[in-house]
Amino acid sequence: MKFLKLIVSATFVVVVLATSPNSEKNADKMTIKCLKEINGLKSLLSPDEWDKPENISKVKWFSFCFNKKMGYMNDAGEFQKDAIRKSLSDSHGQKTIDNLLKKCAVKKATPEETAYHYQKCSRKFV
């Protein structure tokens, strides 16, 4: 039951980044890998937990880990826009994707902050 709750929460968190069936399956795998790397982050996948001050640094790290493993960012925190476009193109129009990338794929002070901003911002578009 805990595993099912984890997958449901993880799917909610990453759905904006992985909307095709293959992307969703891969997103679930990458979510589990990032969770294992941080040990015990399961509860942080709940959207209610994302903005709590005591969780933000872990959530930022998780966001960066996930984006790297999905190929959406490189190790330097730079967006791989072609990979994002490919992932979203099956379920979203070009205009939506362009707007999302313009407003959400914005470099911040650190790669973790950049990834965190992207995930929060992209929920508005997809």
PDB file of C-alpha atoms in Angstrom:
ATOM      1  CA  MET A   1       0.000   0.000   0.000  1.00  0.00           C
ATOM      2  CA  LYS A   2       2.835   2.408   0.814  1.00  0.00           C
ATOM      3  CA  PHE A   3       4.385   1.695  -2.580  1.00  0.00           C
ATOM      4  CA  LEU A   4       1.085   2.470  -4.311  1.00  0.00           C
ATOM      5  CA  LYS A   5       0.799   5.769  -2.429  1.00  0.00           C
ATOM      6  CA  LEU A   6       4.366   6.589  -3.426  1.00  0.00           C
ATOM      7  CA  ILE A   7       3.701   5.938  -7.102  1.00  0.00           C
ATOM      8  CA  VAL A   8       0.474   7.964  -7.043  1.00  0.00           C
ATOM      9  CA  SER A   9       2.230  10.892  -5.362  1.00  0.00           C
ATOM     10  CA  ALA A  10       5.260  10.616  -7.623  1.00  0.00           C
ATOM     11  CA  THR A  11       3.076  10.542 -10.701  1.00  0.00           C
ATOM     12  CA  PHE A  12       1.327  13.733  -9.571  1.00  0.00           C
ATOM     13  CA  VAL A  13       4.645  15.475  -9.022  1.00  0.00           C
ATOM     14  CA  VAL A  14       6.196  14.518 -12.346  1.00  0.00           C
ATOM     15  CA  VAL A  15       3.167  14.470 -14.612  1.00  0.00           C
ATOM     16  CA  VAL A  16       4.019  17.901 -15.977  1.00  0.00           C
ATOM     17  CA  LEU A  17       7.327  16.618 -17.234  1.00  0.00           C
ATOM     18  CA  ALA A  18       6.336  13.246 -18.563  1.00  0.00           C
ATOM     19  CA  THR A  19       2.994  13.066 -20.272  1.00  0.00           C
ATOM     20  CA  SER A  20       3.390  10.349 -22.905  1.00  0.00           C
ATOM     21  CA  PRO A  21       2.960   6.716 -21.765  1.00  0.00           C
ATOM     22  CA  ASN A  22       6.651   5.897 -22.270  1.00  0.00           C
ATOM     23  CA  SER A  23       7.669   9.075 -20.486  1.00  0.00           C
ATOM     24  CA  GLU A  24       5.360   8.301 -17.560  1.00  0.00           C
ATOM     25  CA  LYS A  25       6.832   4.821 -17.157  1.00  0.00           C
ATOM     26  CA  ASN A  26      10.355   6.226 -17.305  1.00  0.00           C
ATOM     27  CA  ALA A  27       9.388   9.031 -14.904  1.00  0.00           C
ATOM     28  CA  ASP A  28       8.218   6.491 -12.338  1.00  0.00           C
ATOM     29  CA  LYS A  29      11.565   4.683 -12.582  1.00  0.00           C
ATOM     30  CA  MET A  30      13.560   7.896 -12.267  1.00  0.00           C
ATOM     31  CA  THR A  31      11.439   9.021  -9.319  1.00  0.00           C
ATOM     32  CA  ILE A  32      12.224   5.815  -7.460  1.00  0.00           C
ATOM     33  CA  LYS A  33      15.943   6.157  -8.246  1.00  0.00           C
ATOM     34  CA  CYS A  34      16.058   9.723  -6.926  1.00  0.00           C
ATOM     35  CA  LEU A  35      14.113   8.724  -3.825  1.00  0.00           C
ATOM     36  CA  LYS A  36      16.633   5.975  -3.117  1.00  0.00           C
ATOM     37  CA  GLU A  37      19.501   8.432  -3.481  1.00  0.00           C
ATOM     38  CA  ILE A  38      18.107  10.762  -0.835  1.00  0.00           C
ATOM     39  CA  ASN A  39      16.753   8.033   1.469  1.00  0.00           C
ATOM     40  CA  GLY A  40      13.320   8.643   2.905  1.00  0.00           C
ATOM     41  CA  LEU A  41      12.052  11.442   0.678  1.00  0.00           C
ATOM     42  CA  LYS A  42       8.708   9.705  -0.023  1.00  0.00           C
ATOM     43  CA  SER A  43       6.648  12.130   2.036  1.00  0.00           C
ATOM     44  CA  LEU A  44       8.109  15.074   0.149  1.00  0.00           C
ATOM     45  CA  LEU A  45       6.399  13.993  -3.054  1.00  0.00           C
ATOM     46  CA  SER A  46       3.104  15.273  -1.726  1.00  0.00           C
ATOM     47  CA  PRO A  47       2.383  18.701  -3.257  1.00  0.00           C
ATOM     48  CA  ASP A  48       1.414  19.922   0.210  1.00  0.00           C
ATOM     49  CA  GLU A  49       4.986  19.328   1.374  1.00  0.00           C
ATOM     50  CA  TRP A  50       6.805  21.147  -1.441  1.00  0.00           C
ATOM     51  CA  ASP A  51       6.684  24.651  -0.038  1.00  0.00           C
ATOM     52  CA  LYS A  52       7.296  23.902   3.611  1.00  0.00           C
ATOM     53  CA  PRO A  53      10.537  25.666   4.603  1.00  0.00           C
ATOM     54  CA  GLU A  54      11.973  22.534   6.203  1.00  0.00           C
ATOM     55  CA  ASN A  55      11.516  20.565   2.958  1.00  0.00           C
ATOM     56  CA  ILE A  56      12.532  22.988   0.233  1.00  0.00           C
ATOM     57  CA  SER A  57      16.222  22.040   0.005  1.00  0.00           C
ATOM     58  CA  LYS A  58      15.364  18.334  -0.318  1.00  0.00           C
ATOM     59  CA  VAL A  59      12.634  19.023  -2.854  1.00  0.00           C
ATOM     60  CA  LYS A  60      15.025  21.161  -4.902  1.00  0.00           C
ATOM     61  CA  TRP A  61      17.563  18.349  -4.872  1.00  0.00           C
ATOM     62  CA  PHE A  62      14.897  15.835  -5.885  1.00  0.00           C
ATOM     63  CA  SER A  63      13.747  18.106  -8.740  1.00  0.00           C
ATOM     64  CA  PHE A  64      17.288  18.406 -10.065  1.00  0.00           C
ATOM     65  CA  CYS A  65      17.932  14.669  -9.733  1.00  0.00           C
ATOM     66  CA  PHE A  66      14.721  13.855 -11.584  1.00  0.00           C
ATOM     67  CA  ASN A  67      15.327  16.372 -14.374  1.00  0.00           C
ATOM     68  CA  LYS A  68      18.863  15.061 -14.931  1.00  0.00           C
ATOM     69  CA  LYS A  69      17.770  11.425 -15.012  1.00  0.00           C
ATOM     70  CA  MET A  70      14.967  12.234 -17.458  1.00  0.00           C
ATOM     71  CA  GLY A  71      17.440  14.102 -19.691  1.00  0.00           C
ATOM     72  CA  TYR A  72      15.712  17.467 -19.213  1.00  0.00           C
ATOM     73  CA  MET A  73      18.800  19.062 -17.630  1.00  0.00           C
ATOM     74  CA  ASN A  74      22.510  18.332 -17.728  1.00  0.00           C
ATOM     75  CA  ASP A  75      24.876  18.215 -14.742  1.00  0.00           C
ATOM     76  CA  ALA A  76      25.479  21.969 -15.024  1.00  0.00           C
ATOM     77  CA  GLY A  77      21.755  22.660 -14.668  1.00  0.00           C
ATOM     78  CA  GLU A  78      21.255  23.677 -18.293  1.00  0.00           C
ATOM     79  CA  PHE A  79      17.946  22.751 -19.879  1.00  0.00           C
ATOM     80  CA  GLN A  80      17.899  20.216 -22.676  1.00  0.00           C
ATOM     81  CA  LYS A  81      14.941  21.777 -24.438  1.00  0.00           C
ATOM     82  CA  ASP A  82      14.751  19.226 -27.252  1.00  0.00           C
ATOM     83  CA  ALA A  83      14.233  16.442 -24.699  1.00  0.00           C
ATOM     84  CA  ILE A  84      11.494  18.429 -22.978  1.00  0.00           C
ATOM     85  CA  ARG A  85       9.804  19.170 -26.312  1.00  0.00           C
ATOM     86  CA  LYS A  86       9.925  15.504 -27.280  1.00  0.00           C
ATOM     87  CA  SER A  87       8.398  14.417 -23.977  1.00  0.00           C
ATOM     88  CA  LEU A  88       5.541  16.912 -24.161  1.00  0.00           C
ATOM     89  CA  SER A  89       4.853  16.902 -27.913  1.00  0.00           C
ATOM     90  CA  ASP A  90       2.514  13.886 -27.871  1.00  0.00           C
ATOM     91  CA  SER A  91       0.084  15.561 -25.517  1.00  0.00           C
ATOM     92  CA  HIS A  92       0.576  19.323 -25.875  1.00  0.00           C
ATOM     93  CA  GLY A  93       0.631  21.793 -28.722  1.00  0.00           C
ATOM     94  CA  GLN A  94       3.714  23.652 -29.861  1.00  0.00           C
ATOM     95  CA  LYS A  95       2.423  26.974 -28.534  1.00  0.00           C
ATOM     96  CA  THR A  96       1.909  25.557 -25.026  1.00  0.00           C
ATOM     97  CA  ILE A  97       5.369  23.995 -25.052  1.00  0.00           C
ATOM     98  CA  ASP A  98       6.957  27.230 -26.298  1.00  0.00           C
ATOM     99  CA  ASN A  99       5.231  29.231 -23.547  1.00  0.00           C
ATOM    100  CA  LEU A 100       6.230  26.705 -20.904  1.00  0.00           C
ATOM    101  CA  LEU A 101       9.878  26.786 -21.969  1.00  0.00           C
ATOM    102  CA  LYS A 102       9.916  30.581 -22.205  1.00  0.00           C
ATOM    103  CA  LYS A 103       8.459  31.133 -18.744  1.00  0.00           C
ATOM    104  CA  CYS A 104       9.634  28.064 -16.837  1.00  0.00           C
ATOM    105  CA  ALA A 105      13.009  27.064 -18.290  1.00  0.00           C
ATOM    106  CA  VAL A 106      14.732  29.962 -16.560  1.00  0.00           C
ATOM    107  CA  LYS A 107      18.205  29.664 -15.086  1.00  0.00           C
ATOM    108  CA  LYS A 108      18.349  30.422 -11.366  1.00  0.00           C
ATOM    109  CA  ALA A 109      21.273  30.698  -8.917  1.00  0.00           C
ATOM    110  CA  THR A 110      21.833  26.936  -8.670  1.00  0.00           C
ATOM    111  CA  PRO A 111      20.856  23.896 -10.766  1.00  0.00           C
ATOM    112  CA  GLU A 112      18.630  22.718  -7.906  1.00  0.00           C
ATOM    113  CA  GLU A 113      16.830  26.071  -7.730  1.00  0.00           C
ATOM    114  CA  THR A 114      16.442  26.041 -11.514  1.00  0.00           C
ATOM    115  CA  ALA A 115      14.867  22.574 -11.478  1.00  0.00           C
ATOM    116  CA  TYR A 116      12.571  23.454  -8.575  1.00  0.00           C
ATOM    117  CA  HIS A 117      11.352  26.603 -10.333  1.00  0.00           C
ATOM    118  CA  TYR A 118      10.760  24.657 -13.554  1.00  0.00           C
ATOM    119  CA  GLN A 119       8.643  21.996 -11.888  1.00  0.00           C
ATOM    120  CA  LYS A 120       6.521  24.482  -9.961  1.00  0.00           C
ATOM    121  CA  CYS A 121       6.087  26.796 -12.949  1.00  0.00           C
ATOM    122  CA  SER A 122       5.312  24.071 -15.485  1.00  0.00           C
ATOM    123  CA  ARG A 123       2.247  22.932 -13.529  1.00  0.00           C
ATOM    124  CA  LYS A 124       0.520  26.060 -14.831  1.00  0.00           C
ATOM    125  CA  PHE A 125       0.934  24.958 -18.447  1.00  0.00           C
ATOM    126  CA  VAL A 126       0.271  21.219 -18.532  1.00  0.00           C
TER     127      VAL A 126
END
